[in-house]
């Protein structure tokens, strides 16, 4: 299929431009058509406008390897769009770098327009099982150290689903028109930016980007998903089309996708340039505006492990063994190599009894989490349970939280304090 020379209506290039967008003030955003108007007993709701909620941890881990849509965490930056499938258009273009031309100016972007029917019929449907994790997962642990900026998430903003749609590399090869003699240089230097068909108060819309080398790597498994767990995406999770960037922080998996642009720099979006970065420890609310350019934009997730059950200060029957359950995840497609448990403050460690993690059947990469369990003898006194994980590159979680003002990438040892039934009744 060669879209570079296509004359079909669905990929036409004449007079095709993405719609012009304007920034809307926060108090003017319209939240009158939100899908989450009923009580959601599965969730801890942190904010209603925009809607942000995470599942209860025991429910999350007991839901199994694949998280149901009504348990999967909900992360939004503005009103949730209500988009008509048949009317939705996605615009794809390339912004060339002037160094590849004899003239001094970069040529204008030649946009191509695709429909949802195109995405569903013109490329093979790839199926990828991948975990998404908000970069602010476990932000509550950093907020306990010092003030942070952002939703004070617990450890529930990690979930796993089966995503389906065409591979981004296939779509870009056919539609973007990148010539083979430029591909090497562009792979090294360029990025793919994504913009959503939505409204947020920080910018004209939600946007982000990933390196072109990640987008074009068949083993990178980046897809344009229109299905989640075998069903069309819900509005909460990006209907009608979203990017899934396995192994990267969830902020790069843009929902409500409307625009894809290959360009010689990162996205200029607020969410790429002034958010989702680990700022130096001396940065706070007084000097943060001058500090964003000093830190790299986050991409791959770090090694993470969380105890989901028992929960903090849970009362346990002192006469019965206790089964500890949790999840672990690593970024970049790395496997979770080992999960360890300590019951004595980290002096000694023991491996978990059971851990299940599956690589992608085609690429062999580990995009999905590992679920683990360990049964320990009865506990007749107050106990601190600690868990930590290693990935296949030898990365291990730090003992203590590494504070940063934006409150991202907290992957300190997971700790849960339990109480015996006898003490509880005294």
mmCIF file of C-alpha atoms in Angstrom:
data_model
loop_
_atom_site.group_PDB
_atom_site.id
_atom_site.type_symbol
_atom_site.label_atom_id
_atom_site.label_comp_id
_atom_site.label_asym_id
_atom_site.label_seq_id
_atom_site.Cartn_x
_atom_site.Cartn_y
_atom_site.Cartn_z
ATOM 1 C CA UNK A 1 0.000 0.000 0.000
ATOM 2 C CA UNK A 2 1.549 3.306 -1.073
ATOM 3 C CA UNK A 3 -0.159 6.331 0.397
ATOM 4 C CA UNK A 4 2.543 8.618 -0.968
ATOM 5 C CA UNK A 5 0.978 8.336 -4.407
ATOM 6 C CA UNK A 6 -2.618 7.710 -3.368
ATOM 7 C CA UNK A 7 -5.506 9.728 -4.764
ATOM 8 C CA UNK A 8 -8.138 8.233 -2.443
ATOM 9 C CA UNK A 9 -10.336 10.578 -0.456
ATOM 10 C CA UNK A 10 -9.199 9.051 2.829
ATOM 11 C CA UNK A 11 -5.525 9.940 2.272
ATOM 12 C CA UNK A 12 -5.797 13.012 0.091
ATOM 13 C CA UNK A 13 -3.076 15.653 0.391
ATOM 14 C CA UNK A 14 -4.519 18.684 -1.415
ATOM 15 C CA UNK A 15 -5.656 21.483 0.912
ATOM 16 C CA UNK A 16 -5.522 19.188 3.953
ATOM 17 C CA UNK A 17 -4.675 20.809 7.278
ATOM 18 C CA UNK A 18 -5.386 19.913 10.896
ATOM 19 C CA UNK A 19 -8.073 22.085 12.478
ATOM 20 C CA UNK A 20 -6.823 25.235 14.166
ATOM 21 C CA UNK A 21 -6.949 25.096 17.946
ATOM 22 C CA UNK A 22 -7.153 27.731 20.643
ATOM 23 C CA UNK A 23 -6.293 27.519 24.301
ATOM 24 C CA UNK A 24 -9.254 27.612 26.686
ATOM 25 C CA UNK A 25 -9.042 29.079 30.170
ATOM 26 C CA UNK A 26 -9.435 26.619 33.032
ATOM 27 C CA UNK A 27 -12.719 28.142 34.215
ATOM 28 C CA UNK A 28 -14.146 27.887 30.680
ATOM 29 C CA UNK A 29 -13.560 24.146 30.194
ATOM 30 C CA UNK A 30 -16.847 22.284 29.722
ATOM 31 C CA UNK A 31 -17.320 19.289 32.014
ATOM 32 C CA UNK A 32 -21.072 18.907 31.365
ATOM 33 C CA UNK A 33 -20.743 15.680 29.316
ATOM 34 C CA UNK A 34 -18.521 13.521 31.481
ATOM 35 C CA UNK A 35 -19.036 9.716 31.370
ATOM 36 C CA UNK A 36 -18.262 9.151 35.076
ATOM 37 C CA UNK A 37 -21.419 10.536 36.670
ATOM 38 C CA UNK A 38 -22.389 7.441 38.677
ATOM 39 C CA UNK A 39 -20.684 6.216 41.876
ATOM 40 C CA UNK A 40 -17.603 4.104 41.151
ATOM 41 C CA UNK A 41 -17.084 1.728 44.089
ATOM 42 C CA UNK A 42 -13.962 0.199 42.507
ATOM 43 C CA UNK A 43 -12.099 3.493 42.631
ATOM 44 C CA UNK A 44 -10.479 6.045 44.867
ATOM 45 C CA UNK A 45 -11.489 9.294 43.165
ATOM 46 C CA UNK A 46 -8.908 12.046 43.595
ATOM 47 C CA UNK A 47 -10.533 14.681 41.389
ATOM 48 C CA UNK A 48 -13.785 14.997 39.414
ATOM 49 C CA UNK A 49 -12.822 17.849 37.059
ATOM 50 C CA UNK A 50 -10.683 16.586 35.443
ATOM 51 C CA UNK A 51 -11.616 13.060 36.433
ATOM 52 C CA UNK A 52 -8.746 11.158 38.033
ATOM 53 C CA UNK A 53 -9.191 7.889 39.893
ATOM 54 C CA UNK A 54 -7.259 4.743 40.793
ATOM 55 C CA UNK A 55 -8.538 1.303 41.803
ATOM 56 C CA UNK A 56 -8.314 -0.186 45.258
ATOM 57 C CA UNK A 57 -5.060 -2.172 45.356
ATOM 58 C CA UNK A 58 -6.533 -5.549 46.430
ATOM 59 C CA UNK A 59 -9.037 -5.339 43.583
ATOM 60 C CA UNK A 60 -6.283 -4.403 41.130
ATOM 61 C CA UNK A 61 -4.020 -7.352 41.930
ATOM 62 C CA UNK A 62 -6.873 -9.851 42.317
ATOM 63 C CA UNK A 63 -8.244 -8.909 38.887
ATOM 64 C CA UNK A 64 -5.385 -10.885 37.350
ATOM 65 C CA UNK A 65 -2.891 -10.366 34.564
ATOM 66 C CA UNK A 66 -5.352 -8.398 32.422
ATOM 67 C CA UNK A 67 -7.053 -5.459 34.129
ATOM 68 C CA UNK A 68 -10.763 -5.067 33.304
ATOM 69 C CA UNK A 69 -11.734 -1.674 31.891
ATOM 70 C CA UNK A 70 -13.828 -0.924 34.988
ATOM 71 C CA UNK A 71 -10.765 -1.450 37.209
ATOM 72 C CA UNK A 72 -8.098 0.197 34.994
ATOM 73 C CA UNK A 73 -6.972 3.568 36.399
ATOM 74 C CA UNK A 74 -8.459 6.754 34.894
ATOM 75 C CA UNK A 75 -6.108 9.664 34.122
ATOM 76 C CA UNK A 76 -7.304 12.891 32.505
ATOM 77 C CA UNK A 77 -6.071 16.464 32.094
ATOM 78 C CA UNK A 78 -9.336 18.029 30.940
ATOM 79 C CA UNK A 79 -12.908 17.222 29.887
ATOM 80 C CA UNK A 80 -13.303 13.765 28.317
ATOM 81 C CA UNK A 81 -14.123 14.243 24.610
ATOM 82 C CA UNK A 82 -17.237 12.740 23.056
ATOM 83 C CA UNK A 83 -16.024 11.931 19.523
ATOM 84 C CA UNK A 84 -18.079 10.392 16.715
ATOM 85 C CA UNK A 85 -16.260 7.421 15.190
ATOM 86 C CA UNK A 86 -17.334 8.074 11.588
ATOM 87 C CA UNK A 87 -16.452 11.774 11.737
ATOM 88 C CA UNK A 88 -13.036 11.478 13.356
ATOM 89 C CA UNK A 89 -9.984 12.382 11.246
ATOM 90 C CA UNK A 90 -6.303 11.931 12.028
ATOM 91 C CA UNK A 91 -3.673 14.106 10.338
ATOM 92 C CA UNK A 92 -0.144 12.824 9.654
ATOM 93 C CA UNK A 93 2.784 14.888 8.386
ATOM 94 C CA UNK A 94 6.565 15.339 8.302
ATOM 95 C CA UNK A 95 8.450 18.490 9.240
ATOM 96 C CA UNK A 96 11.777 18.072 7.475
ATOM 97 C CA UNK A 97 15.039 19.415 8.856
ATOM 98 C CA UNK A 98 16.642 22.132 6.649
ATOM 99 C CA UNK A 99 20.044 20.384 6.862
ATOM 100 C CA UNK A 100 18.741 17.793 4.380
ATOM 101 C CA UNK A 101 18.080 20.437 1.725
ATOM 102 C CA UNK A 102 20.149 22.870 -0.359
ATOM 103 C CA UNK A 103 17.827 25.753 0.447
ATOM 104 C CA UNK A 104 17.881 27.369 3.860
ATOM 105 C CA UNK A 105 14.217 26.974 4.689
ATOM 106 C CA UNK A 106 12.334 23.877 5.724
ATOM 107 C CA UNK A 107 9.533 22.921 3.359
ATOM 108 C CA UNK A 108 6.006 23.233 4.684
ATOM 109 C CA UNK A 109 4.338 20.175 6.153
ATOM 110 C CA UNK A 110 2.307 18.187 3.666
ATOM 111 C CA UNK A 111 -0.510 16.688 5.707
ATOM 112 C CA UNK A 112 -2.355 13.496 4.959
ATOM 113 C CA UNK A 113 -5.769 12.803 6.397
ATOM 114 C CA UNK A 114 -6.969 9.392 7.531
ATOM 115 C CA UNK A 115 -10.293 8.117 8.832
ATOM 116 C CA UNK A 116 -10.968 5.509 11.466
ATOM 117 C CA UNK A 117 -12.006 3.182 8.644
ATOM 118 C CA UNK A 118 -8.465 3.501 7.262
ATOM 119 C CA UNK A 119 -6.875 2.482 10.561
ATOM 120 C CA UNK A 120 -9.232 -0.450 10.941
ATOM 121 C CA UNK A 121 -8.909 -1.844 7.403
ATOM 122 C CA UNK A 122 -5.697 -0.782 5.648
ATOM 123 C CA UNK A 123 -3.087 -2.304 7.981
ATOM 124 C CA UNK A 124 -2.816 -5.584 9.884
ATOM 125 C CA UNK A 125 -4.187 -5.414 13.419
ATOM 126 C CA UNK A 126 -1.406 -5.988 15.941
ATOM 127 C CA UNK A 127 -2.276 -7.157 19.444
ATOM 128 C CA UNK A 128 0.007 -6.078 22.302
ATOM 129 C CA UNK A 129 -0.381 -6.843 26.008
ATOM 130 C CA UNK A 130 1.140 -3.889 27.800
ATOM 131 C CA UNK A 131 1.031 -2.210 31.182
ATOM 132 C CA UNK A 132 0.576 1.534 31.441
ATOM 133 C CA UNK A 133 1.815 3.412 34.474
ATOM 134 C CA UNK A 134 1.307 7.057 35.308
ATOM 135 C CA UNK A 135 4.627 8.757 36.016
ATOM 136 C CA UNK A 136 3.015 10.038 39.225
ATOM 137 C CA UNK A 137 2.303 6.556 40.546
ATOM 138 C CA UNK A 138 3.078 6.483 44.301
ATOM 139 C CA UNK A 139 3.324 10.270 44.444
ATOM 140 C CA UNK A 140 1.917 10.047 47.971
ATOM 141 C CA UNK A 141 5.301 8.695 49.083
ATOM 142 C CA UNK A 142 7.069 11.808 47.812
ATOM 143 C CA UNK A 143 4.384 14.122 49.215
ATOM 144 C CA UNK A 144 5.134 12.615 52.633
ATOM 145 C CA UNK A 145 8.700 13.921 52.298
ATOM 146 C CA UNK A 146 7.925 17.447 51.091
ATOM 147 C CA UNK A 147 5.413 19.387 48.979
ATOM 148 C CA UNK A 148 4.964 18.124 45.411
ATOM 149 C CA UNK A 149 2.924 19.319 42.430
ATOM 150 C CA UNK A 150 0.239 17.027 41.016
ATOM 151 C CA UNK A 151 -2.528 14.590 41.882
ATOM 152 C CA UNK A 152 -1.508 12.740 45.060
ATOM 153 C CA UNK A 153 -1.755 9.251 43.609
ATOM 154 C CA UNK A 154 -1.287 6.075 45.582
ATOM 155 C CA UNK A 155 0.126 2.944 43.954
ATOM 156 C CA UNK A 156 -2.911 2.137 41.793
ATOM 157 C CA UNK A 157 -2.025 3.983 38.594
ATOM 158 C CA UNK A 158 -0.555 0.892 36.972
ATOM 159 C CA UNK A 159 -2.790 -1.419 34.931
ATOM 160 C CA UNK A 160 -2.458 -3.912 32.086
ATOM 161 C CA UNK A 161 -4.621 -4.438 29.015
ATOM 162 C CA UNK A 162 -4.624 -6.159 25.645
ATOM 163 C CA UNK A 163 -4.423 -3.363 23.068
ATOM 164 C CA UNK A 164 -5.107 -3.778 19.351
ATOM 165 C CA UNK A 165 -4.586 -1.640 16.259
ATOM 166 C CA UNK A 166 -2.051 -1.044 13.486
ATOM 167 C CA UNK A 167 1.633 -0.654 14.251
ATOM 168 C CA UNK A 168 2.732 2.963 14.125
ATOM 169 C CA UNK A 169 5.823 2.019 12.090
ATOM 170 C CA UNK A 170 3.609 0.498 9.369
ATOM 171 C CA UNK A 171 1.404 3.575 9.205
ATOM 172 C CA UNK A 172 4.342 6.002 9.066
ATOM 173 C CA UNK A 173 6.123 4.016 6.357
ATOM 174 C CA UNK A 174 3.040 4.145 4.151
ATOM 175 C CA UNK A 175 1.715 7.597 4.945
ATOM 176 C CA UNK A 176 4.495 9.925 6.094
ATOM 177 C CA UNK A 177 6.640 9.673 2.947
ATOM 178 C CA UNK A 178 10.059 9.468 4.614
ATOM 179 C CA UNK A 179 12.520 8.539 1.863
ATOM 180 C CA UNK A 180 14.935 5.672 2.505
ATOM 181 C CA UNK A 181 18.075 7.810 2.017
ATOM 182 C CA UNK A 182 17.003 10.105 4.870
ATOM 183 C CA UNK A 183 15.765 7.400 7.207
ATOM 184 C CA UNK A 184 19.068 6.816 9.016
ATOM 185 C CA UNK A 185 19.572 10.472 9.925
ATOM 186 C CA UNK A 186 15.948 10.921 10.866
ATOM 187 C CA UNK A 187 15.925 7.828 13.079
ATOM 188 C CA UNK A 188 18.841 9.310 15.006
ATOM 189 C CA UNK A 189 17.575 12.873 15.386
ATOM 190 C CA UNK A 190 13.813 13.035 14.942
ATOM 191 C CA UNK A 191 10.781 12.624 17.157
ATOM 192 C CA UNK A 192 7.133 11.745 16.570
ATOM 193 C CA UNK A 193 4.744 14.146 18.251
ATOM 194 C CA UNK A 194 1.130 13.365 19.057
ATOM 195 C CA UNK A 195 -1.766 15.705 19.747
ATOM 196 C CA UNK A 196 -5.180 14.880 21.148
ATOM 197 C CA UNK A 197 -8.601 16.056 20.031
ATOM 198 C CA UNK A 198 -9.330 17.549 23.442
ATOM 199 C CA UNK A 199 -9.044 20.681 25.564
ATOM 200 C CA UNK A 200 -6.805 21.284 28.582
ATOM 201 C CA UNK A 201 -6.059 24.512 30.401
ATOM 202 C CA UNK A 202 -2.258 24.199 30.265
ATOM 203 C CA UNK A 203 -2.071 24.203 26.436
ATOM 204 C CA UNK A 204 -4.300 24.157 23.353
ATOM 205 C CA UNK A 205 -4.610 20.360 23.747
ATOM 206 C CA UNK A 206 -2.819 17.426 25.320
ATOM 207 C CA UNK A 207 0.378 16.567 23.461
ATOM 208 C CA UNK A 208 3.551 14.551 23.808
ATOM 209 C CA UNK A 209 6.271 12.866 21.729
ATOM 210 C CA UNK A 210 8.589 9.870 21.506
ATOM 211 C CA UNK A 211 11.866 9.374 19.625
ATOM 212 C CA UNK A 212 11.387 8.301 16.005
ATOM 213 C CA UNK A 213 13.683 5.323 16.642
ATOM 214 C CA UNK A 214 11.159 3.984 19.168
ATOM 215 C CA UNK A 215 8.254 4.618 16.808
ATOM 216 C CA UNK A 216 9.885 2.897 13.815
ATOM 217 C CA UNK A 217 11.311 -0.106 15.677
ATOM 218 C CA UNK A 218 9.115 -3.155 14.937
ATOM 219 C CA UNK A 219 10.248 -4.590 18.285
ATOM 220 C CA UNK A 220 9.204 -1.345 19.972
ATOM 221 C CA UNK A 221 5.576 -2.437 19.514
ATOM 222 C CA UNK A 222 4.119 1.081 19.385
ATOM 223 C CA UNK A 223 0.567 0.803 18.085
ATOM 224 C CA UNK A 224 -2.390 3.043 17.319
ATOM 225 C CA UNK A 225 -4.995 1.253 19.371
ATOM 226 C CA UNK A 226 -8.718 1.262 18.752
ATOM 227 C CA UNK A 227 -9.430 -1.768 20.950
ATOM 228 C CA UNK A 228 -8.847 -2.529 24.623
ATOM 229 C CA UNK A 229 -9.399 -6.054 25.928
ATOM 230 C CA UNK A 230 -11.186 -7.075 22.748
ATOM 231 C CA UNK A 231 -13.667 -4.182 22.729
ATOM 232 C CA UNK A 232 -13.631 -0.654 21.277
ATOM 233 C CA UNK A 233 -11.905 1.851 23.517
ATOM 234 C CA UNK A 234 -14.187 3.571 25.996
ATOM 235 C CA UNK A 235 -14.205 7.352 26.272
ATOM 236 C CA UNK A 236 -12.242 7.056 29.522
ATOM 237 C CA UNK A 237 -9.446 5.222 27.766
ATOM 238 C CA UNK A 238 -9.101 7.215 24.559
ATOM 239 C CA UNK A 239 -11.955 6.479 22.132
ATOM 240 C CA UNK A 240 -11.753 6.312 19.194
ATOM 241 C CA UNK A 241 -7.941 6.073 18.843
ATOM 242 C CA UNK A 242 -4.951 6.318 21.123
ATOM 243 C CA UNK A 243 -1.231 5.692 21.019
ATOM 244 C CA UNK A 244 0.163 2.831 23.087
ATOM 245 C CA UNK A 245 3.903 3.230 23.761
ATOM 246 C CA UNK A 246 4.926 0.078 25.670
ATOM 247 C CA UNK A 247 7.687 0.457 28.240
ATOM 248 C CA UNK A 248 7.314 4.263 28.430
ATOM 249 C CA UNK A 249 5.514 6.343 31.045
ATOM 250 C CA UNK A 250 1.786 6.554 30.440
ATOM 251 C CA UNK A 251 1.967 10.250 29.536
ATOM 252 C CA UNK A 252 3.405 9.307 26.120
ATOM 253 C CA UNK A 253 0.410 7.094 25.218
ATOM 254 C CA UNK A 254 -1.742 9.970 24.013
ATOM 255 C CA UNK A 255 -5.512 9.440 23.981
ATOM 256 C CA UNK A 256 -8.107 10.872 21.541
ATOM 257 C CA UNK A 257 -5.403 10.995 18.869
ATOM 258 C CA UNK A 258 -5.880 13.655 16.189
ATOM 259 C CA UNK A 259 -2.427 14.624 14.901
ATOM 260 C CA UNK A 260 0.891 12.836 14.295
ATOM 261 C CA UNK A 261 3.899 14.869 13.193
ATOM 262 C CA UNK A 262 7.451 13.647 12.529
ATOM 263 C CA UNK A 263 9.690 16.554 13.492
ATOM 264 C CA UNK A 264 13.368 17.326 14.253
ATOM 265 C CA UNK A 265 12.746 18.085 17.933
ATOM 266 C CA UNK A 266 10.588 16.974 20.838
ATOM 267 C CA UNK A 267 7.003 18.103 21.020
ATOM 268 C CA UNK A 268 6.614 21.713 22.089
ATOM 269 C CA UNK A 269 3.610 20.730 24.199
ATOM 270 C CA UNK A 270 3.456 21.830 27.821
ATOM 271 C CA UNK A 271 3.279 18.162 28.803
ATOM 272 C CA UNK A 272 6.599 17.402 27.095
ATOM 273 C CA UNK A 273 8.548 20.562 27.920
ATOM 274 C CA UNK A 274 7.146 21.695 31.298
ATOM 275 C CA UNK A 275 5.921 18.491 32.883
ATOM 276 C CA UNK A 276 6.884 14.837 33.448
ATOM 277 C CA UNK A 277 10.509 15.499 34.334
ATOM 278 C CA UNK A 278 12.630 14.630 37.370
ATOM 279 C CA UNK A 279 13.700 18.091 38.486
ATOM 280 C CA UNK A 280 16.811 18.633 40.640
ATOM 281 C CA UNK A 281 16.277 18.455 44.416
ATOM 282 C CA UNK A 282 16.748 22.198 44.889
ATOM 283 C CA UNK A 283 13.789 23.055 42.646
ATOM 284 C CA UNK A 284 10.510 24.036 44.329
ATOM 285 C CA UNK A 285 7.445 26.151 43.527
ATOM 286 C CA UNK A 286 9.526 29.359 43.753
ATOM 287 C CA UNK A 287 12.038 28.515 41.000
ATOM 288 C CA UNK A 288 10.382 25.750 38.989
ATOM 289 C CA UNK A 289 9.589 27.951 35.971
ATOM 290 C CA UNK A 290 13.302 28.505 35.307
ATOM 291 C CA UNK A 291 14.200 24.837 35.774
ATOM 292 C CA UNK A 292 12.277 22.814 33.191
ATOM 293 C CA UNK A 293 14.941 23.060 30.499
ATOM 294 C CA UNK A 294 17.563 21.637 32.856
ATOM 295 C CA UNK A 295 15.938 18.179 32.994
ATOM 296 C CA UNK A 296 15.322 15.499 30.383
ATOM 297 C CA UNK A 297 11.806 14.482 29.399
ATOM 298 C CA UNK A 298 10.844 11.148 30.895
ATOM 299 C CA UNK A 299 10.586 8.175 28.558
ATOM 300 C CA UNK A 300 11.099 4.618 29.824
ATOM 301 C CA UNK A 301 9.639 3.544 33.160
ATOM 302 C CA UNK A 302 11.945 2.565 36.002
ATOM 303 C CA UNK A 303 11.857 -0.667 37.999
ATOM 304 C CA UNK A 304 8.829 -0.738 40.295
ATOM 305 C CA UNK A 305 7.333 -3.145 42.818
ATOM 306 C CA UNK A 306 4.265 -2.643 45.027
ATOM 307 C CA UNK A 307 2.603 -4.642 47.795
ATOM 308 C CA UNK A 308 -1.136 -4.678 47.058
ATOM 309 C CA UNK A 309 -2.353 -6.960 49.820
ATOM 310 C CA UNK A 310 -2.344 -6.864 52.776
ATOM 311 C CA UNK A 311 -2.987 -3.128 52.884
ATOM 312 C CA UNK A 312 -1.542 -0.503 55.194
ATOM 313 C CA UNK A 313 -2.583 -1.067 58.845
ATOM 314 C CA UNK A 314 -4.713 -4.059 57.923
ATOM 315 C CA UNK A 315 -5.616 -6.238 60.894
ATOM 316 C CA UNK A 316 -4.552 -9.848 60.308
ATOM 317 C CA UNK A 317 -5.678 -12.982 62.090
ATOM 318 C CA UNK A 318 -2.651 -14.020 64.130
ATOM 319 C CA UNK A 319 -3.395 -17.737 63.809
ATOM 320 C CA UNK A 320 -3.200 -18.000 60.020
ATOM 321 C CA UNK A 321 -0.425 -17.698 57.405
ATOM 322 C CA UNK A 322 -0.583 -14.557 55.292
ATOM 323 C CA UNK A 323 -0.340 -14.419 51.507
ATOM 324 C CA UNK A 324 1.307 -11.223 50.291
ATOM 325 C CA UNK A 325 0.437 -10.178 46.733
ATOM 326 C CA UNK A 326 1.663 -7.420 44.478
ATOM 327 C CA UNK A 327 2.863 -6.310 41.091
ATOM 328 C CA UNK A 328 6.248 -5.432 39.633
ATOM 329 C CA UNK A 329 7.085 -3.736 36.363
ATOM 330 C CA UNK A 330 10.184 -2.595 34.472
ATOM 331 C CA UNK A 331 10.551 -0.134 31.620
ATOM 332 C CA UNK A 332 11.966 -0.512 28.144
ATOM 333 C CA UNK A 333 10.749 -4.075 27.678
ATOM 334 C CA UNK A 334 13.056 -5.410 30.400
ATOM 335 C CA UNK A 335 11.929 -8.413 32.395
ATOM 336 C CA UNK A 336 11.358 -8.348 36.152
ATOM 337 C CA UNK A 337 14.215 -10.582 37.234
ATOM 338 C CA UNK A 338 13.481 -11.036 40.935
ATOM 339 C CA UNK A 339 11.105 -9.866 43.677
ATOM 340 C CA UNK A 340 12.180 -10.144 47.302
ATOM 341 C CA UNK A 341 10.361 -9.782 50.622
ATOM 342 C CA UNK A 342 11.766 -8.695 53.973
ATOM 343 C CA UNK A 343 9.995 -9.008 57.323
ATOM 344 C CA UNK A 344 12.797 -7.568 59.483
ATOM 345 C CA UNK A 345 13.334 -4.051 58.193
ATOM 346 C CA UNK A 346 15.478 -5.054 55.228
ATOM 347 C CA UNK A 347 18.129 -6.984 57.139
ATOM 348 C CA UNK A 348 17.292 -10.270 55.400
ATOM 349 C CA UNK A 349 15.385 -11.027 52.213
ATOM 350 C CA UNK A 350 13.623 -14.014 50.680
ATOM 351 C CA UNK A 351 12.360 -14.541 47.115
ATOM 352 C CA UNK A 352 8.635 -14.618 46.423
ATOM 353 C CA UNK A 353 7.012 -18.040 45.985
ATOM 354 C CA UNK A 354 5.369 -17.293 42.669
ATOM 355 C CA UNK A 355 5.876 -14.703 39.932
ATOM 356 C CA UNK A 356 4.152 -14.607 36.558
ATOM 357 C CA UNK A 357 5.227 -12.389 33.657
ATOM 358 C CA UNK A 358 4.877 -13.081 29.940
ATOM 359 C CA UNK A 359 6.926 -11.641 27.039
ATOM 360 C CA UNK A 360 5.290 -10.436 23.851
ATOM 361 C CA UNK A 361 4.873 -13.425 21.546
ATOM 362 C CA UNK A 362 6.391 -11.637 18.546
ATOM 363 C CA UNK A 363 9.015 -9.189 19.838
ATOM 364 C CA UNK A 364 9.940 -11.101 23.000
ATOM 365 C CA UNK A 365 9.851 -7.855 24.979
ATOM 366 C CA UNK A 366 8.370 -7.685 28.472
ATOM 367 C CA UNK A 367 5.756 -4.959 28.188
ATOM 368 C CA UNK A 368 3.368 -6.331 30.815
ATOM 369 C CA UNK A 369 3.753 -6.422 34.568
ATOM 370 C CA UNK A 370 4.675 -9.379 36.761
ATOM 371 C CA UNK A 371 2.194 -10.449 39.431
ATOM 372 C CA UNK A 372 3.726 -12.142 42.438
ATOM 373 C CA UNK A 373 2.781 -13.866 45.694
ATOM 374 C CA UNK A 374 4.488 -14.992 48.873
ATOM 375 C CA UNK A 375 2.960 -16.825 51.827
ATOM 376 C CA UNK A 376 4.548 -16.138 55.198
ATOM 377 C CA UNK A 377 3.895 -17.702 58.640
ATOM 378 C CA UNK A 378 1.343 -16.188 60.958
ATOM 379 C CA UNK A 379 2.173 -12.760 62.346
ATOM 380 C CA UNK A 380 1.343 -12.245 66.035
ATOM 381 C CA UNK A 381 2.783 -8.753 66.325
ATOM 382 C CA UNK A 382 2.894 -5.524 64.369
ATOM 383 C CA UNK A 383 4.951 -6.162 61.269
ATOM 384 C CA UNK A 384 6.487 -4.121 58.476
ATOM 385 C CA UNK A 385 6.465 -5.991 55.174
ATOM 386 C CA UNK A 386 8.936 -4.699 52.562
ATOM 387 C CA UNK A 387 9.147 -5.611 48.885
ATOM 388 C CA UNK A 388 11.712 -4.711 46.244
ATOM 389 C CA UNK A 389 12.382 -5.834 42.668
ATOM 390 C CA UNK A 390 15.276 -6.155 40.244
ATOM 391 C CA UNK A 391 14.993 -6.013 36.469
ATOM 392 C CA UNK A 392 16.983 -7.964 33.874
ATOM 393 C CA UNK A 393 19.536 -5.141 33.589
ATOM 394 C CA UNK A 394 20.296 -5.260 37.302
ATOM 395 C CA UNK A 395 18.362 -2.132 38.216
ATOM 396 C CA UNK A 396 16.928 -2.282 41.743
ATOM 397 C CA UNK A 397 14.566 -0.067 43.701
ATOM 398 C CA UNK A 398 16.155 2.411 46.117
ATOM 399 C CA UNK A 399 15.493 2.058 49.828
ATOM 400 C CA UNK A 400 14.053 5.564 50.252
ATOM 401 C CA UNK A 401 12.034 7.933 48.040
ATOM 402 C CA UNK A 402 14.054 10.268 45.807
ATOM 403 C CA UNK A 403 12.136 13.525 46.168
ATOM 404 C CA UNK A 404 11.447 15.807 43.230
ATOM 405 C CA UNK A 405 9.014 18.690 43.031
ATOM 406 C CA UNK A 406 6.869 17.202 40.253
ATOM 407 C CA UNK A 407 6.525 14.013 42.302
ATOM 408 C CA UNK A 408 7.315 11.528 39.543
ATOM 409 C CA UNK A 409 8.997 8.119 39.262
ATOM 410 C CA UNK A 410 8.843 7.207 42.935
ATOM 411 C CA UNK A 411 10.046 3.612 43.093
ATOM 412 C CA UNK A 412 11.317 3.295 46.645
ATOM 413 C CA UNK A 413 10.918 0.009 48.491
ATOM 414 C CA UNK A 414 7.249 -0.792 49.012
ATOM 415 C CA UNK A 415 6.340 -0.942 52.705
ATOM 416 C CA UNK A 416 3.159 -2.072 54.445
ATOM 417 C CA UNK A 417 2.563 -2.140 58.203
ATOM 418 C CA UNK A 418 0.130 -4.748 59.525
ATOM 419 C CA UNK A 419 -1.534 -5.187 62.911
ATOM 420 C CA UNK A 420 -2.354 -8.453 64.705
ATOM 421 C CA UNK A 421 -5.956 -9.105 65.698
ATOM 422 C CA UNK A 422 -5.082 -9.354 69.409
ATOM 423 C CA UNK A 423 -3.504 -5.908 69.509
ATOM 424 C CA UNK A 424 -6.392 -4.443 67.558
ATOM 425 C CA UNK A 425 -8.908 -5.500 70.232
ATOM 426 C CA UNK A 426 -6.846 -4.411 73.209
#
